[in-house]
PDB file of C-alpha atoms in Angstrom:
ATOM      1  CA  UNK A   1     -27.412 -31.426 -26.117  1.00 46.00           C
ATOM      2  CA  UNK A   2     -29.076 -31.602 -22.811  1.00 46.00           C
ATOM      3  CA  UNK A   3     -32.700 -30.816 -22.951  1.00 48.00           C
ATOM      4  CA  UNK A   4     -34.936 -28.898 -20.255  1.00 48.00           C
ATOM      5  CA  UNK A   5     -36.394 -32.190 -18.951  1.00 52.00           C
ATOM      6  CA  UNK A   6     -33.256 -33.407 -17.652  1.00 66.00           C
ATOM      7  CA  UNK A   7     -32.391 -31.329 -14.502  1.00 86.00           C
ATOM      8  CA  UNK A   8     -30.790 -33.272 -11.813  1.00 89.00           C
ATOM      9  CA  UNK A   9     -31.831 -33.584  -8.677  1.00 88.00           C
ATOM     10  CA  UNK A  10     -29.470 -30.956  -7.646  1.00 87.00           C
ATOM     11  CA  UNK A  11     -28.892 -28.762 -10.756  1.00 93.00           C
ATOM     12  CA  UNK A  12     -26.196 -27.113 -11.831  1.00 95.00           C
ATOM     13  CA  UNK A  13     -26.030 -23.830 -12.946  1.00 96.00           C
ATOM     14  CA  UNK A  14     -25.451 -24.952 -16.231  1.00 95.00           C
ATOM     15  CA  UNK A  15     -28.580 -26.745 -16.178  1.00 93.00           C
ATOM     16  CA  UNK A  16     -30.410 -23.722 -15.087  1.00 94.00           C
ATOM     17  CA  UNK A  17     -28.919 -21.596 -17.614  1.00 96.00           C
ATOM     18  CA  UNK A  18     -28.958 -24.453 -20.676  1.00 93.00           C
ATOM     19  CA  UNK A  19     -29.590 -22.919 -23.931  1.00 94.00           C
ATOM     20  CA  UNK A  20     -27.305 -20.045 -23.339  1.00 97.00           C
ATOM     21  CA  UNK A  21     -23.743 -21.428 -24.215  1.00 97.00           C
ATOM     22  CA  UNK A  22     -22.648 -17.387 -23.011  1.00 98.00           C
ATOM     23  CA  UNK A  23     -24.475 -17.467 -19.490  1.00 98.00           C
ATOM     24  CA  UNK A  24     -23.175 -21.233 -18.797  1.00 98.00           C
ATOM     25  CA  UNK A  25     -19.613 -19.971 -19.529  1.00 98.00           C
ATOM     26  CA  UNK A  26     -20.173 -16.979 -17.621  1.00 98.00           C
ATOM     27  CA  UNK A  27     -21.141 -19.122 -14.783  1.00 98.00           C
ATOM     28  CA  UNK A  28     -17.985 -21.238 -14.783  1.00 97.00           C
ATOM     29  CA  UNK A  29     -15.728 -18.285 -14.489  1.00 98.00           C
ATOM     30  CA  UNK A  30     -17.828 -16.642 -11.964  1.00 98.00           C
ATOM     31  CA  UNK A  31     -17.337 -20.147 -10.423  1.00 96.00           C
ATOM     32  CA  UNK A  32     -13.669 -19.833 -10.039  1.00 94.00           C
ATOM     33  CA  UNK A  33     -12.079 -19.757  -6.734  1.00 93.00           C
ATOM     34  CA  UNK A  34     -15.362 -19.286  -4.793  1.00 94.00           C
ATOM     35  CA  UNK A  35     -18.622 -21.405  -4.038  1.00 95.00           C
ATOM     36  CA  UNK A  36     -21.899 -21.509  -5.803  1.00 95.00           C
ATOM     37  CA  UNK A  37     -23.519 -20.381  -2.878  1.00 96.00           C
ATOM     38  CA  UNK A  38     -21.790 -17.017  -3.407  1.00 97.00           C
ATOM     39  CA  UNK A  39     -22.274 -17.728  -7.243  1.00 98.00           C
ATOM     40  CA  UNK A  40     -25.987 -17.475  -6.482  1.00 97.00           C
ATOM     41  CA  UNK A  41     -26.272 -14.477  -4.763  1.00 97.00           C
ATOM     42  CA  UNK A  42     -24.344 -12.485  -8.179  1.00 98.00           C
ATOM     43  CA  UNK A  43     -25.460 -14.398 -11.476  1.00 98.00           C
ATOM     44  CA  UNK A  44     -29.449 -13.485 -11.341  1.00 98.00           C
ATOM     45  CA  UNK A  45     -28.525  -9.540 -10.727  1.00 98.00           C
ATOM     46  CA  UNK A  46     -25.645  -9.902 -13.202  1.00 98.00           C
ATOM     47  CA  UNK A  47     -27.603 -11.786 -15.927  1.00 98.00           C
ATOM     48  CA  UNK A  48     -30.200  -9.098 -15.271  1.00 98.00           C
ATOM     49  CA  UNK A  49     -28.175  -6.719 -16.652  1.00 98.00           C
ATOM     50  CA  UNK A  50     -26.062  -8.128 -18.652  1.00 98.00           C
ATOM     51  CA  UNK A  51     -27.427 -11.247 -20.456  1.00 98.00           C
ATOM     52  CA  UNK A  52     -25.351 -11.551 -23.284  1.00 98.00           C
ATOM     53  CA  UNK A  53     -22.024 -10.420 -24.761  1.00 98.00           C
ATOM     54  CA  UNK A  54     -22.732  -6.991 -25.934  1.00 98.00           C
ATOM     55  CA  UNK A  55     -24.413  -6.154 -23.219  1.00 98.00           C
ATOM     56  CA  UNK A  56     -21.751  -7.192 -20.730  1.00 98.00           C
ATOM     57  CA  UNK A  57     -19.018  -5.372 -22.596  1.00 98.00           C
ATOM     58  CA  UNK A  58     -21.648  -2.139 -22.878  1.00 98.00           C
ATOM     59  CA  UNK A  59     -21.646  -2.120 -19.051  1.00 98.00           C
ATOM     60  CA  UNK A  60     -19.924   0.462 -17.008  1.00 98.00           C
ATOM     61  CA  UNK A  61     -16.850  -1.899 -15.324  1.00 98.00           C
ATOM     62  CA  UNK A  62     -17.513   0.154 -12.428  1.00 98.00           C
ATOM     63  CA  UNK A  63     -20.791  -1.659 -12.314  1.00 98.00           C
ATOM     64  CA  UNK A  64     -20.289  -5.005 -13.464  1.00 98.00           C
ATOM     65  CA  UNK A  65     -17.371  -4.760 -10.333  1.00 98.00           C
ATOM     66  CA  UNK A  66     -20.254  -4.053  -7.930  1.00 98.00           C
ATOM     67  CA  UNK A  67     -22.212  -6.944  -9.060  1.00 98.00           C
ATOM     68  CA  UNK A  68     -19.262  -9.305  -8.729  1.00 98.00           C
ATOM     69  CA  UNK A  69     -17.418  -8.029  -5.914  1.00 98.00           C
ATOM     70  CA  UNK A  70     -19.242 -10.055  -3.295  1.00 97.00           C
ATOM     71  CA  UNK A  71     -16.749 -13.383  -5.273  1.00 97.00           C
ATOM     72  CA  UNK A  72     -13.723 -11.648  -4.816  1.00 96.00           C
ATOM     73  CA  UNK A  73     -11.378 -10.955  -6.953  1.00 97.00           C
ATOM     74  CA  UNK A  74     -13.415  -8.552  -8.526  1.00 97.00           C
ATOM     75  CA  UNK A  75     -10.563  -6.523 -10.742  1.00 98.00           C
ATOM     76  CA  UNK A  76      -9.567  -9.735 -12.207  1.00 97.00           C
ATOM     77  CA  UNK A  77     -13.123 -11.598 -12.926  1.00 97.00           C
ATOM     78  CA  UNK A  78     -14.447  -8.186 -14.279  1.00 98.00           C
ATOM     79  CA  UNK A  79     -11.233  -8.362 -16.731  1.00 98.00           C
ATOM     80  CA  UNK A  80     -11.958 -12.116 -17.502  1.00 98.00           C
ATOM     81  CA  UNK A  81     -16.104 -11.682 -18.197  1.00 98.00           C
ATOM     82  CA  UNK A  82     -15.055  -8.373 -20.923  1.00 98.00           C
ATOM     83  CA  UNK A  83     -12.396 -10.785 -22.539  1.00 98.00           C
ATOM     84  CA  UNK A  84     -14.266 -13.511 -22.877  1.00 98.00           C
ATOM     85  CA  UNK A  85     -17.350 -11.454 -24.109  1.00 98.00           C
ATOM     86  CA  UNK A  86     -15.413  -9.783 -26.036  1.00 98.00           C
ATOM     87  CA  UNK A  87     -14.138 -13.562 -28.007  1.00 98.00           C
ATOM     88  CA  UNK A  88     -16.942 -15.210 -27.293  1.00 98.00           C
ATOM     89  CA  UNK A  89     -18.023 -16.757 -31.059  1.00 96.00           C
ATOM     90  CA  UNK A  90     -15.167 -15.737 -32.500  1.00 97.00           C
ATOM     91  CA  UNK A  91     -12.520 -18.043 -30.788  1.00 96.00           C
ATOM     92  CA  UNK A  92     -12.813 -21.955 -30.001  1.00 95.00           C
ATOM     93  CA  UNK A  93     -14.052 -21.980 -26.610  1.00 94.00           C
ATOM     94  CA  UNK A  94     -11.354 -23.633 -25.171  1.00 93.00           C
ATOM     95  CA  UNK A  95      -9.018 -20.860 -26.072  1.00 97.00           C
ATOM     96  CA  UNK A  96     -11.336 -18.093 -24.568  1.00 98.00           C
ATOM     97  CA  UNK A  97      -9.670 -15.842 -21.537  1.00 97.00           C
ATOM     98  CA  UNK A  98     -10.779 -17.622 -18.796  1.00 96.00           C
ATOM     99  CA  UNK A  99     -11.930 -20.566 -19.669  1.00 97.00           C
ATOM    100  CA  UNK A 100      -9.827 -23.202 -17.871  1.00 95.00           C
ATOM    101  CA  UNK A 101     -10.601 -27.138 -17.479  1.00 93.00           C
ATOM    102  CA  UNK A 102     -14.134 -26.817 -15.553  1.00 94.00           C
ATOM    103  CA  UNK A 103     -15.335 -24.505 -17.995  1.00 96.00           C
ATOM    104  CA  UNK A 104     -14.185 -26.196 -20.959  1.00 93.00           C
ATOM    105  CA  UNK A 105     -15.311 -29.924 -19.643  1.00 91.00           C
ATOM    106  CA  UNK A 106     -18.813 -28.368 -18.731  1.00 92.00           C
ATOM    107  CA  UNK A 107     -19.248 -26.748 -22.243  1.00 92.00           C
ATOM    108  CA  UNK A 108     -18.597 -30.549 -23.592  1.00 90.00           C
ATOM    109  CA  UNK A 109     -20.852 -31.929 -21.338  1.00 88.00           C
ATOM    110  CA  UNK A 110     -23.851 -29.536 -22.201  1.00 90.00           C
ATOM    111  CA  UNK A 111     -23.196 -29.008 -25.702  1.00 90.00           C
ATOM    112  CA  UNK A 112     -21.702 -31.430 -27.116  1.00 85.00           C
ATOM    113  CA  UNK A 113     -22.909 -34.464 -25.056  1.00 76.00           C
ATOM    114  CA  UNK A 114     -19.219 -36.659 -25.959  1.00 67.00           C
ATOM    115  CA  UNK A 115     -18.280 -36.161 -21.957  1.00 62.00           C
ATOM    116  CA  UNK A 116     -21.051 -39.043 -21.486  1.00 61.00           C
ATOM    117  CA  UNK A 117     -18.451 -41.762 -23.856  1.00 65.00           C
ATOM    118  CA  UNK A 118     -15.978 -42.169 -20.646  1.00 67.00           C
ATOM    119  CA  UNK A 119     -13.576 -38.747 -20.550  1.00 68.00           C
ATOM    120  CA  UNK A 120     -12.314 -38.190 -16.977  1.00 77.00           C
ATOM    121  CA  UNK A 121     -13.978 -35.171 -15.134  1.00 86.00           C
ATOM    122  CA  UNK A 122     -11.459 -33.862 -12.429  1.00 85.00           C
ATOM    123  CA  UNK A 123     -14.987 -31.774 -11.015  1.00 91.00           C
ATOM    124  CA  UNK A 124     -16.985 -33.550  -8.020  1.00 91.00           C
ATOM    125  CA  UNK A 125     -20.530 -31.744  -8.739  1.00 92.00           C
ATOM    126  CA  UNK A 126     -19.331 -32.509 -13.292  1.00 90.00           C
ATOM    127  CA  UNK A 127     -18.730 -35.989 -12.289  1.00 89.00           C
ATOM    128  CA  UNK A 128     -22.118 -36.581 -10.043  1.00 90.00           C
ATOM    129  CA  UNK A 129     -24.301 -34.799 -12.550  1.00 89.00           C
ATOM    130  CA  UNK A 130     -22.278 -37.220 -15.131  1.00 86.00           C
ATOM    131  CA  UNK A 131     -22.960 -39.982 -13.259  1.00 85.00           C
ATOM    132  CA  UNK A 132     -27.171 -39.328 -12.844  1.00 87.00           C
ATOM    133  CA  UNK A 133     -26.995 -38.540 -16.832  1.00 84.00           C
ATOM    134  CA  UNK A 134     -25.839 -41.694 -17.203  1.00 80.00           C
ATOM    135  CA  UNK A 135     -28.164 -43.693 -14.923  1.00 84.00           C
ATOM    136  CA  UNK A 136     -30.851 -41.404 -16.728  1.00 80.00           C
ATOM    137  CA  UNK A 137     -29.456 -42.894 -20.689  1.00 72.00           C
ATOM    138  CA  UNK A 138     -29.503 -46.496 -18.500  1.00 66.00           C
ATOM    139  CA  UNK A 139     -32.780 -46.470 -17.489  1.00 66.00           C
ATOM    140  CA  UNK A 140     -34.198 -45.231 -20.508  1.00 63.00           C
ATOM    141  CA  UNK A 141     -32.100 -48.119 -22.640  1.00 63.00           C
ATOM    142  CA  UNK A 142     -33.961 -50.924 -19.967  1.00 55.00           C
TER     143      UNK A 142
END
């Protein structure tokens, strides 16, 4: 697992939100079809509110809409966050609503470390994070 003492230069949410497997994986679908700069302006309100399953799925949808809506799409990501809430620990994550190949290759990389043994990342900011963990294992092996 990563630890607290290795944020990159440029972290990732993921990084910022490491332990919380729910928050990262909330982050990668808030991440879909928009930019972490708009990302940034939703997740510390919505996390706020809602930071963890039960608490998400207790949350008026009217609500949890007005948080997101500044990403778009907010019908369809408010759908996605209460289905995956609703799974979440009860299904693989791979085969949680929502999670597509960015989520699921991030929840690898952050919880299960095997990303680091040579899988290809299709993500530019997964692969240069990937790339500065493994200079980081490198320099500590010298």
């Amino acid at each position: 697992m990563v630890s607290k003492n290795r944020i990159s230069p440029q972290p990732l949410l993921q990084e910022l939100l490491w332990p919380n497997r729910w928050q990262c994986t909330v982050a990668c679908l808030l991440l879909n079809v928009t930019t972490r700069t708009q990302v940034d302006k939703v997740w510390p309100a919505l996390f706020k509110e809602a930071p963890d399953p039960a608490s998400l799925l207790s949350m008026d949808v009217e609500r949890l809409k007005e948080i997101i809506a500044p990403l778009g799409l907010r019908n369809r990501r408010a759908e996605r966050l209460r289905q995956m809430s609703a799974a979440f620990g009860k299904l693989p994550h791979e085969k949680l609503p929502g999670v597509g190949l960015y989520a699921y290759q991030s929840d690898r990389i952050f919880f299960h470390d095997d990303l680091l043994r040579g899988a290809v990342v299709k993500d530019g900011a997964l692969t240069k994070y990937l790339d500065w963990r493994k200079k980081q294992t490198w320099k500590k092996l010298s």
